[in-house]
Coordinates of C-alpha atoms and ligand atoms in Angstrom, one line a residue:
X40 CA 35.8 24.8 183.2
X41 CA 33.5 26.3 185.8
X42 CA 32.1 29.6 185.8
X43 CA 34.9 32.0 187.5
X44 CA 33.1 33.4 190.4
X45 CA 32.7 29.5 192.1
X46 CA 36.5 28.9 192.1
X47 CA 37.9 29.6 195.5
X48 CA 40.8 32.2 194.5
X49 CA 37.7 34.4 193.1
X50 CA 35.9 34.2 196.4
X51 CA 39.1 34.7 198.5
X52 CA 40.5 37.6 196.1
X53 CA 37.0 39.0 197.0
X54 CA 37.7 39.4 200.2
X55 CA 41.0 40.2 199.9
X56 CA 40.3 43.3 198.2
X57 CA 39.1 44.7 201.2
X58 CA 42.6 44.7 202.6
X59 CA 43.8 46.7 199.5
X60 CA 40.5 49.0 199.0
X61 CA 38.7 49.0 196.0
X62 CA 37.7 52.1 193.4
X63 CA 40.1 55.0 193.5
X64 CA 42.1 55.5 197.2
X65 CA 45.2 57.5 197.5
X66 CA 48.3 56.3 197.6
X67 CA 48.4 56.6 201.3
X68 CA 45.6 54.0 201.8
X69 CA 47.6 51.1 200.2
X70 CA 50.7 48.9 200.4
X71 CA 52.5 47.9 197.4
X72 CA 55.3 44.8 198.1
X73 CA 58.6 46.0 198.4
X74 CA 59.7 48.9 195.7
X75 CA 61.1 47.0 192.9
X76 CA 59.1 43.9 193.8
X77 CA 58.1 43.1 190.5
X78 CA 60.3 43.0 188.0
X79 CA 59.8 40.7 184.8
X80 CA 61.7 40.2 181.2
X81 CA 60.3 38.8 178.9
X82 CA 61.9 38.5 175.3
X83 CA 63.4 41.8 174.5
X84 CA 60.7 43.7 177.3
X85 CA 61.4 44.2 180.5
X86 CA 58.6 45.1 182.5
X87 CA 58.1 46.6 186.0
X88 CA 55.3 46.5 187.6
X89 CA 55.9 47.6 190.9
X90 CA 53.5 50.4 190.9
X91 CA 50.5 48.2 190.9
X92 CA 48.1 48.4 194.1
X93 CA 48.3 44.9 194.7
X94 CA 49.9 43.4 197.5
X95 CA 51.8 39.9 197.0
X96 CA 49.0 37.6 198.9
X97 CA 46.5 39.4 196.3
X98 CA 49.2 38.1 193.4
X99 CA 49.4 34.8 194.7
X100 CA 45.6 34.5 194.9
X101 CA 45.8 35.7 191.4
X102 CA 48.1 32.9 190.0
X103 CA 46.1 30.3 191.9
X104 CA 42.7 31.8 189.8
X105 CA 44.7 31.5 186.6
X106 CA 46.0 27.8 187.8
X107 CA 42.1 27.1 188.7
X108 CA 40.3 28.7 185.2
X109 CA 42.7 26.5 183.5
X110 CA 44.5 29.0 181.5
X111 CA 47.7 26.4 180.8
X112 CA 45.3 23.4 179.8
X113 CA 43.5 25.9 177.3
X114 CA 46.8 27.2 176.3
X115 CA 47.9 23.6 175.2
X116 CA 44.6 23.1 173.3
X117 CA 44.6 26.2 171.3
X118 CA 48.2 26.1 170.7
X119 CA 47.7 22.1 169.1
X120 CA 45.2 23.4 167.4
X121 CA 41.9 22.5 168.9
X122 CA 38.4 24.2 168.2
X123 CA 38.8 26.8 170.8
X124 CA 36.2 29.0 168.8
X125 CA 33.2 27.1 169.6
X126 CA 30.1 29.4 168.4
X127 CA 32.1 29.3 164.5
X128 CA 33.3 25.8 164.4
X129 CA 37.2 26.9 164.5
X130 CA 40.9 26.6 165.6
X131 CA 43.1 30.1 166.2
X132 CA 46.4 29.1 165.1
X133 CA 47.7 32.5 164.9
X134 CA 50.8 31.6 167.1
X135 CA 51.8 29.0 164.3
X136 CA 52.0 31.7 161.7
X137 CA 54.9 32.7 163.6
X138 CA 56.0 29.0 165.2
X139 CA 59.0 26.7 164.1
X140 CA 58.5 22.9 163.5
X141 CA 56.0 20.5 162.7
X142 CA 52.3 21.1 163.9
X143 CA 50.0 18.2 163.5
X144 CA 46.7 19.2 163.2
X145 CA 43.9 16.9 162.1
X146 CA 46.2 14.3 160.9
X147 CA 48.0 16.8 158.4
X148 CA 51.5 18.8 159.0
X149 CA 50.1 22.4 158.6
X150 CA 53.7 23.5 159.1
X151 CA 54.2 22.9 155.3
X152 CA 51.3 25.1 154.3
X153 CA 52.4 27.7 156.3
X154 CA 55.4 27.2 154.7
X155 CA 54.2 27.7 151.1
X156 CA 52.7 30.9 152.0
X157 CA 55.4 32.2 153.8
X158 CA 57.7 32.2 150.2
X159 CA 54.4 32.6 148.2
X160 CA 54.4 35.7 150.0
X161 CA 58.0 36.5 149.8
X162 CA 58.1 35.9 146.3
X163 CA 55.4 38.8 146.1
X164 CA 56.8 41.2 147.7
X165 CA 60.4 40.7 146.0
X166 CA 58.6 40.7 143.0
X167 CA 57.0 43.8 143.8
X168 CA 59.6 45.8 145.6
X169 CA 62.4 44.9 142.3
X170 CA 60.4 46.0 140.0
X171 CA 59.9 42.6 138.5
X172 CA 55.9 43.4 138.4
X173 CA 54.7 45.3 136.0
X174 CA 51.7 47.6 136.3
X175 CA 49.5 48.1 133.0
X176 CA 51.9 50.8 131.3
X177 CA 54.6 48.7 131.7
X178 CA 55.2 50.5 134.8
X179 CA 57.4 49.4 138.5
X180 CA 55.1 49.8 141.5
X181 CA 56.4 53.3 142.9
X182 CA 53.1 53.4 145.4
X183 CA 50.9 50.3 147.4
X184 CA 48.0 51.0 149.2
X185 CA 46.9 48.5 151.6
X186 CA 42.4 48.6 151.4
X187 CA 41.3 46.4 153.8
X188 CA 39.4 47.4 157.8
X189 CA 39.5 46.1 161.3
X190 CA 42.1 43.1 160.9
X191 CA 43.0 43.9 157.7
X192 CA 44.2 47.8 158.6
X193 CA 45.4 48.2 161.9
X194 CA 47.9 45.6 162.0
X195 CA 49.6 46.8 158.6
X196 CA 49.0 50.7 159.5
X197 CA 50.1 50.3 163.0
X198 CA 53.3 48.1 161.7
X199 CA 54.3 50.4 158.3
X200 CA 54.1 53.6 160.4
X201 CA 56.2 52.0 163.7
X202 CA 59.1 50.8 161.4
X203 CA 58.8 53.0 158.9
X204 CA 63.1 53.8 159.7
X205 CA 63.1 51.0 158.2
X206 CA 61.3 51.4 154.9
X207 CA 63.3 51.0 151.8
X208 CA 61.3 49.3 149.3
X209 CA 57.7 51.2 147.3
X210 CA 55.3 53.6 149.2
X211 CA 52.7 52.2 151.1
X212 CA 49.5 53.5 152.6
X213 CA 46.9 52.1 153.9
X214 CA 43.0 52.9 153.6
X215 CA 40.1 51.9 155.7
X216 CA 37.3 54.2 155.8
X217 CA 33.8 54.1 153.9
X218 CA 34.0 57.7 153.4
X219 CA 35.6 58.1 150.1
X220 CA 37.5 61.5 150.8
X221 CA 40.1 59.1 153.2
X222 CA 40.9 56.9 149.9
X223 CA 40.8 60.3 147.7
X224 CA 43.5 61.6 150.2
X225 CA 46.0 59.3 149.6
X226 CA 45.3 58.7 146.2
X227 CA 45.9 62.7 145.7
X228 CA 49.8 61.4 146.2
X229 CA 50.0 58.7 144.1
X230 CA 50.5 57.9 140.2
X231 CA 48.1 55.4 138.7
X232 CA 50.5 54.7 136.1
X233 CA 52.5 53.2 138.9
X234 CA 50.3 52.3 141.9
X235 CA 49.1 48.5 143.1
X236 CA 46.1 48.4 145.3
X237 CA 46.2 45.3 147.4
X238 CA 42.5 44.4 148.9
X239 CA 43.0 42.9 151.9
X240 CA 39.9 41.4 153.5
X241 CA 39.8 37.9 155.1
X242 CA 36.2 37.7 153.8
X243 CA 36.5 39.3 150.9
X244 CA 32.6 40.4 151.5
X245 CA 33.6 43.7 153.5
X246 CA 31.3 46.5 152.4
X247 CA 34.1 49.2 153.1
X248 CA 36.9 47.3 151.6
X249 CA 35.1 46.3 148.4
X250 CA 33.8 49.8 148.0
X251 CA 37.1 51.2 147.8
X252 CA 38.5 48.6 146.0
X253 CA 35.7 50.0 143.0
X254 CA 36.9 52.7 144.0
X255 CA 40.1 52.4 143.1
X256 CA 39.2 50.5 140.3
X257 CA 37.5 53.3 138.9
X258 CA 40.6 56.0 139.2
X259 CA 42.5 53.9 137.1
X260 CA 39.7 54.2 134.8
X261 CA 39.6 57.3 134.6
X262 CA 43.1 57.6 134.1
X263 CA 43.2 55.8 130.7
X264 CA 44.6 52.9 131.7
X265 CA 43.9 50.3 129.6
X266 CA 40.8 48.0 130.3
X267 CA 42.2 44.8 129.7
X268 CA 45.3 45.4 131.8
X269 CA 43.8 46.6 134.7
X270 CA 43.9 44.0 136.5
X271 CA 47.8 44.1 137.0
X272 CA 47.2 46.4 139.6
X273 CA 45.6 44.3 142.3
X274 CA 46.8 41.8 144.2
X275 CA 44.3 40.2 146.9
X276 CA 45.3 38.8 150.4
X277 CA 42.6 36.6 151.5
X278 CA 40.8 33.1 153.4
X279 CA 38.1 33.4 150.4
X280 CA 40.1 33.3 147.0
X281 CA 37.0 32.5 145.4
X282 CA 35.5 35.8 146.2
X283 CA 38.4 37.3 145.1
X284 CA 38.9 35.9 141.7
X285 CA 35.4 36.8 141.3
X286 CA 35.9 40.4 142.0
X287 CA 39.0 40.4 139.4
X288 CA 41.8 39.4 141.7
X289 CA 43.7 36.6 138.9
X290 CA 44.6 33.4 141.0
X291 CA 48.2 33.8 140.6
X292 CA 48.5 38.0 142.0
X293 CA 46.3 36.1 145.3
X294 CA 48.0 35.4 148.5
X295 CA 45.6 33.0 151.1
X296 CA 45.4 32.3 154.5
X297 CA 43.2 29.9 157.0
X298 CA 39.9 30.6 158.3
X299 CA 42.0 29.7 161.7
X300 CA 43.1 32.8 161.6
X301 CA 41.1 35.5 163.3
X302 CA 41.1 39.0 161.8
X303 CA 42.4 40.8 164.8
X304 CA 45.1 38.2 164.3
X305 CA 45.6 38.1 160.7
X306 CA 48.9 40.5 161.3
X307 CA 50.9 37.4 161.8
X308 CA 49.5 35.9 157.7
X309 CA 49.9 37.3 154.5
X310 CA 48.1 40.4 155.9
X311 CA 51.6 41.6 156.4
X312 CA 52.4 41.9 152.8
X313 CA 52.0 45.3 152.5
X314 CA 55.0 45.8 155.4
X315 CA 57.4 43.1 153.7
X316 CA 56.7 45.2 150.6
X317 CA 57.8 48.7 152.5
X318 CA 60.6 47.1 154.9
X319 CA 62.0 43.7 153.1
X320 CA 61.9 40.2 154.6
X321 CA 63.5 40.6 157.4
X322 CA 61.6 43.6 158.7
X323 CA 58.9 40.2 158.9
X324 CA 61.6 38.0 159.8
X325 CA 62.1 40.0 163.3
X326 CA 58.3 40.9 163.7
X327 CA 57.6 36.8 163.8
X328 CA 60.9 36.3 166.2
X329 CA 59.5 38.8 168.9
X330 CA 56.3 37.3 168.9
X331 CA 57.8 33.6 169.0
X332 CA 59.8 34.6 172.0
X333 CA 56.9 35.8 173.7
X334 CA 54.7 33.0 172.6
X335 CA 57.6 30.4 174.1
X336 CA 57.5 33.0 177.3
X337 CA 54.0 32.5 177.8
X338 CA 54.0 28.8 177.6
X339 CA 57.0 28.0 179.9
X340 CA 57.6 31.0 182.7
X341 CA 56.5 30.8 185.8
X342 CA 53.6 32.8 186.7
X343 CA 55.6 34.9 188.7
X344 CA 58.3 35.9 186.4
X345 CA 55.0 35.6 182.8
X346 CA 54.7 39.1 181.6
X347 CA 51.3 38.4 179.9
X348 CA 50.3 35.9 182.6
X349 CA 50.6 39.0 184.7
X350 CA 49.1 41.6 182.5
X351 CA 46.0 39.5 182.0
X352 CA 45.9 38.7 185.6
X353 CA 46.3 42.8 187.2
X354 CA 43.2 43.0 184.2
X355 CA 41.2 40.9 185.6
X356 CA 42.3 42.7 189.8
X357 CA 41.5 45.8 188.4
X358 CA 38.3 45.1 186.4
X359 CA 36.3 42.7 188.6
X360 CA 37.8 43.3 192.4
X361 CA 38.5 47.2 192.1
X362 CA 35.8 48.7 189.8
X363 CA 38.0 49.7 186.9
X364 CA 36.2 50.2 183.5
X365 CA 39.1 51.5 181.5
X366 CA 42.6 50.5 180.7
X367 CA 45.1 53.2 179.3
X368 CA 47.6 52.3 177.0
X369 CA 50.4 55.5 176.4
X370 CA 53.2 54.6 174.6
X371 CA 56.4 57.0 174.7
X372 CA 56.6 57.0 171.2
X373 CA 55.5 58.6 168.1
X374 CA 55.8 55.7 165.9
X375 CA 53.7 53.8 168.1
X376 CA 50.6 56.6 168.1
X377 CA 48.1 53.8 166.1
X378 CA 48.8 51.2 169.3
X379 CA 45.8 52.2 170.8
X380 CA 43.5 51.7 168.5
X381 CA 45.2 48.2 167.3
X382 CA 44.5 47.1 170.8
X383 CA 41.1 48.3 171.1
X384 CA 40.0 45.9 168.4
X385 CA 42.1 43.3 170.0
X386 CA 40.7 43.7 173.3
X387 CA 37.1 44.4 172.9
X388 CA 36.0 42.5 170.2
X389 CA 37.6 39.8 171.8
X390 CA 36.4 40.9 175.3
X391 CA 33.4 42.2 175.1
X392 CA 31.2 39.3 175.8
X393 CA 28.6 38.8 177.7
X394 CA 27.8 35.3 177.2
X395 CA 29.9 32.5 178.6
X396 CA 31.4 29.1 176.6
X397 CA 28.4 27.1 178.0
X398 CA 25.5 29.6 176.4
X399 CA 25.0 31.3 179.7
X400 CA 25.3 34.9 180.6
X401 CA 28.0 35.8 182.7
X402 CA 27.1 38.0 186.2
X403 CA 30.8 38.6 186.1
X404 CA 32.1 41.8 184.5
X405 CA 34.0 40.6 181.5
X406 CA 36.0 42.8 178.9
X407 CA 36.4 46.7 179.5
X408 CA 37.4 50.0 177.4
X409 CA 40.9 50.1 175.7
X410 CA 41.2 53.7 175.0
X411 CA 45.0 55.7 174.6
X412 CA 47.3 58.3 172.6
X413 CA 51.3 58.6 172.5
X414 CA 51.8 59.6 175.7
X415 CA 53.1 63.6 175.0
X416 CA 49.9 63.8 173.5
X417 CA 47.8 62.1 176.0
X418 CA 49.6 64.2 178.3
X419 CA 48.4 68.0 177.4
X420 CA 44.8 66.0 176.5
X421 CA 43.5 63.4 179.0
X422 CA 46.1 63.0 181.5
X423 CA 44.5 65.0 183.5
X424 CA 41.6 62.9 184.6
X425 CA 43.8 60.4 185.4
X426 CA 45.5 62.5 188.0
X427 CA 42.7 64.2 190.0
X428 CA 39.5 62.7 188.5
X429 CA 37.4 59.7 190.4
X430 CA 38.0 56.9 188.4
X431 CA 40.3 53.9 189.0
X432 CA 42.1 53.9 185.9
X433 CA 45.0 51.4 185.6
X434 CA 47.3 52.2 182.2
X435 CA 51.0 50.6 180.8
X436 CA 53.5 53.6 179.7
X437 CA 55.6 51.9 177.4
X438 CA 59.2 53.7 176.7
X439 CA 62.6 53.1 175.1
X440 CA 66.3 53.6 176.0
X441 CA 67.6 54.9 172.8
X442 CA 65.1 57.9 172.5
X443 CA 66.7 59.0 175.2
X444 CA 70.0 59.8 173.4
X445 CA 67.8 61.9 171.2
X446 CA 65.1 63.9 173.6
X447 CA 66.2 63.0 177.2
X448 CA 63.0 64.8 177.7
X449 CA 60.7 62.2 176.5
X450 CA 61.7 59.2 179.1
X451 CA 61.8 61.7 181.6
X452 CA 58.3 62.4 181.0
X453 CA 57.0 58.5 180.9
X454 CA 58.9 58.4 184.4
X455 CA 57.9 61.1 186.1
X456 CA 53.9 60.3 184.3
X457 CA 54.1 57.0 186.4
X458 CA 55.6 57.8 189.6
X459 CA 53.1 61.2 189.9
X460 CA 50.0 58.4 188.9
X461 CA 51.3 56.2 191.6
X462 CA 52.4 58.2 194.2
X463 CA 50.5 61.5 194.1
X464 CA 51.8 64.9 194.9
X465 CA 50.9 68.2 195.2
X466 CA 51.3 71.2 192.6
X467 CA 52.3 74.4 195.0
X468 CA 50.9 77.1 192.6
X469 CA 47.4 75.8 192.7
X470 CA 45.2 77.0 195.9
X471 CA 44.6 74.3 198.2
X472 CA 42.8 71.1 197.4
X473 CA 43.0 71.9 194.1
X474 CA 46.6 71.0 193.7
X475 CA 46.5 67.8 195.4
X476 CA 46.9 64.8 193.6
X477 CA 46.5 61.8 195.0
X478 CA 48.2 58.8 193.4
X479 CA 47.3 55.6 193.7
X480 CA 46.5 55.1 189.8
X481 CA 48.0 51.7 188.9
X482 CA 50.8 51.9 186.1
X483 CA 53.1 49.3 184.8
X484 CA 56.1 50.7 182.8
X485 CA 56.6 48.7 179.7
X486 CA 60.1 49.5 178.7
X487 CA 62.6 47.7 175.5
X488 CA 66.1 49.4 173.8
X489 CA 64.5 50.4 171.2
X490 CA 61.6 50.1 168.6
X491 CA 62.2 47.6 166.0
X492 CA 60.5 44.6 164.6
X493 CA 61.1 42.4 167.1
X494 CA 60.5 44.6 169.9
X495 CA 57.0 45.1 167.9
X496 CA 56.3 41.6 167.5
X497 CA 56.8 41.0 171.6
X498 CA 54.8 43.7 172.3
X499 CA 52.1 42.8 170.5
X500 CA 51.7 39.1 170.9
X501 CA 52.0 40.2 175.2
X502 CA 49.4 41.9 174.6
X503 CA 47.3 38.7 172.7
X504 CA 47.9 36.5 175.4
X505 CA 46.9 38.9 178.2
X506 CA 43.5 38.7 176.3
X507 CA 44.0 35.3 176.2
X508 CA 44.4 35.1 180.1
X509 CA 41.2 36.8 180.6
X510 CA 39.5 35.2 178.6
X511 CA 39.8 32.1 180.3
X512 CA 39.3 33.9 183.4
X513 CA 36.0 35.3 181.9
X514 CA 34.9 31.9 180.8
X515 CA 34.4 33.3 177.2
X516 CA 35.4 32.8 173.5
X517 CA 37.8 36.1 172.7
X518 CA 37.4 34.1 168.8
X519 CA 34.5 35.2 167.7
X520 CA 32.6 39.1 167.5
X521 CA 28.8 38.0 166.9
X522 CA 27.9 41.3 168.3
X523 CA 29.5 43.5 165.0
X524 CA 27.0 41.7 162.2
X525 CA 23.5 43.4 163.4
X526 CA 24.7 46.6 162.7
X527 CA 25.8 45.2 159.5
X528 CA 22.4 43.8 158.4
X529 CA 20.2 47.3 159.8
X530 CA 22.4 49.0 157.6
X531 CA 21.6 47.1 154.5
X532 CA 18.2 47.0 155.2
X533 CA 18.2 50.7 155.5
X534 CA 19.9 51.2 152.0
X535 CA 17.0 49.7 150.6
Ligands
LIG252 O1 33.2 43.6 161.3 C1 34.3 43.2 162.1 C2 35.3 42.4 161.3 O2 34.8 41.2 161.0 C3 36.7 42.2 162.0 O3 36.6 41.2 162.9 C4 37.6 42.1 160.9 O4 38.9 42.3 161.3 C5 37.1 43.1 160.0 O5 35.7 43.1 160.1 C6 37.4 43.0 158.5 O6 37.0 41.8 158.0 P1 37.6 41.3 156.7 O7 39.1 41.0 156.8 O8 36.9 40.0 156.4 O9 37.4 42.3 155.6

């Protein structure tokens, strides 16, 4: 595939902004389509993204770019499995942790595999959650803390804390941070008599993972428990059993997944046991439907009516024809406050690139800042700037029917949020100019009946294949994250 910035729709959409007007106009100096023009469902989302400063010969212009970067061909390939991560030698098969029927890939069926780890899995966390696995006392597991970072955290946290109405089963926390009063926090609430650590780490090699892992090794040490037995309270999720087993993880308390599987998409592998062992199997069940629906979505709409297509697409309008550096993500819900941050990793250490799939750097602008908060918070925090600062700053509210019934408040709130960033207003208290704002901040509402798994699952794997759909754009590999292991290596060579 060429470079982005020779195919025609780039060049045309260049001029094109010109009609629209690029950086941060009011409202008043742009024409949307009709109101209501854009309206997509996808799965259980419906999405409207009417309030987007784009005009529909700027959208067509747009599908044709995705038709001429090749987005479908490349979806094909990394769907059947191809080596789509060039620079590391590997497939990203993520989608078929979550796919129905046969896969061939390299003359094998890697449906069966995934198979066998779906019920090894299972089997765990029944196992687990019954009471069937005893802990070194002769204990049930009354507490599970999830240790693992990046990957290996924020798809658990973010999951266990959004459906936690769902939560029947052990408590479960997760722990990330190097800084050994996070791990001393949780552990503050738990029992060591009756806790299972699981180290989560697709590496197994993660300094911050390991080191609480000793960690935690070492409080059940301290607690008396006996030597020989300790071991009962770790089970390892993992693409490197070896490492595991040579930490102390036994073979058989070791779930494993592919290297295919990129971290920031390891929520879709055994990474999830520590939410099957909170929620149950079908908590899992519905998280894997959502995304399957969206996956199917993405592969057959048309580009008109493909809510990621689109997503990616505006992305790339706002980031390379209209000076946008940010993306806001506010989701109207409390549950939903670690979505933010889950996306960051997804987005920009799969974005942020600066050399293309051929070796060469880019002159194009490529991935940008994620940044975001539960929208009542964001509101009394950053909102602010959004409203009256300079910046072109394009962001998805994301709301649900049903907390309506609860706090008619808090939709009203996501509403009125997008239609002030769109259309502007005035505040009559303030003196003059000072209570002007003037719109023209691009929203799309994100909107589902409510917040369960499957709603989660959509939600998330839209938001994969919008990075997806700029990557192609972008003419980079969203696979790999190079750019996280110097800091890595000065850090060692500091300790020393
Ligand atoms: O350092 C970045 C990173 O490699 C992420 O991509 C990954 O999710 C995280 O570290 C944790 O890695 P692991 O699961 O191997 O411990």
């Amino acid at each position: 595939m060429p470079r982005p910035d020779t195919l025609p729709a780039w060049q045309q959409l260049m001029a094109h902004r010109e009609v629209v007007g690029a950086g941060r106009v009011p409202s008043s100096h742009w024409t949307p389509g009709e109101p209501g023009w854009l309206q997509v469902a996808a799965g259980p989302l419906h999405a409207d993204l009417s309030r987007h400063r784009i005009d529909p010969r700027g959208l067509e212009l747009l599908v044709e770019l995705a038709e001429q970067a090749g987005v479908r061909t490349r979806l094909a390939r990394m769907l059947r499995g191809d080596i789509v991560n060039p620079t590391e030698g590997r497939a990203a098969l993520h989608t078929a942790l979550r796919g129905e029927g046969p896969l061939q890939v390299d003359g094998g069926d890697l449906r069966a595999g995934i198979d066998t780890g779906i019920a090894a899995q299972a089997r765990m966390a029944e196992a687990i959650r019954s009471g069937e696995w005893r802990l070194a006392s002769g204990e049930a597991v009354r507490h599970v803390v999830n240790l693992g970072i990046g990957g290996s955290d924020l798809g658990p946290a973010l999951a266990l804390e959004a459906l936690a109405a769902q939560a029947d089963g052990p408590a479960c926390h997760c722990v990330a941070d190097l800084d050994a009063r996070a791990l001393h926090a949780v552990l503050a609430a738990c029992d060591p008599a009756a806790t299972l650590f699981v180290v989560c780490s697709k590496t197994f090699g993660t300094l911050e993972t390991l080191a609480n892992a000793g960690r935690a090794r070492a409080w059940l040490r301290v607690a008396g428990l006996p030597e020989a037995q300790l071991h009962r309270h770790f089970a390892g999720v993992t693409a490197a059993p070896d490492r595991a087993a040579q930490w102390g993880v036994p073979a058989a308390q070791c779930l494993h997944f592919g290297e295919w599987v990129g971290g920031r998409y390891s929520l879709w592998s055994a990474v999830s046991l520590v939410l099957q062992v909170a929620c149950g199997p079908q908590v899992l069940q519905g998280l894997h439907a959502g995304a399957r629906a969206i996956d199917t979505h993405f592969a057959e709409a048309p580009a008109h009516a493909n809510l990621p297509l689109l997503m990616g697409l505006l992305g790339v309008w706002y980031r390379n024809f209209m000076g946008a550096q940010t993306h806001a993500v506010l989701p109207y819900a409390a549950p939903l406050r670690q979505l933010p941050a889950y996306l960051q990793q997804l987005e920009m250490e799969s974005l942020g690139k600066s050399v293309d799939l051929d070796g060469n750097a880019v002159d194009w602008d490529t991935g940008g800042v994620i940044f975001g908060a539960a929208g009542s918070h964001a509101q009394h925090a950053f909102m602010q700037l959004l409203h009256q600062g300079t910046l072109l700053l394009p962001s998805d509210i994301i709301l649900f029917d049903d907390t309506t019934a609860d706090e008619p408040a808090l939709n009203a709130n996501a509403l009125a949020q997008a239609q002030v960033l769109a259309e502007g207003g005035r505040v009559a208290a303030a003196p003059g100019e000072h209570g002007v704002l003037p719109g023209g901040q691009p929203v799309s509402l994100i909107q589902a009946a409510t917040l369960d798994a499957e709603t989660l699952g959509a939600l998330l794997a839209c938001y994969e294949h919008k990075v997806f759909t700029q990557a192609c754009v972008w003419h980079i590999n969203p696979f790999d994250q190079w750019g996280v292991e110097l800091g890595k290596q000065v850090a060692r060579e500091l300790q020393r």
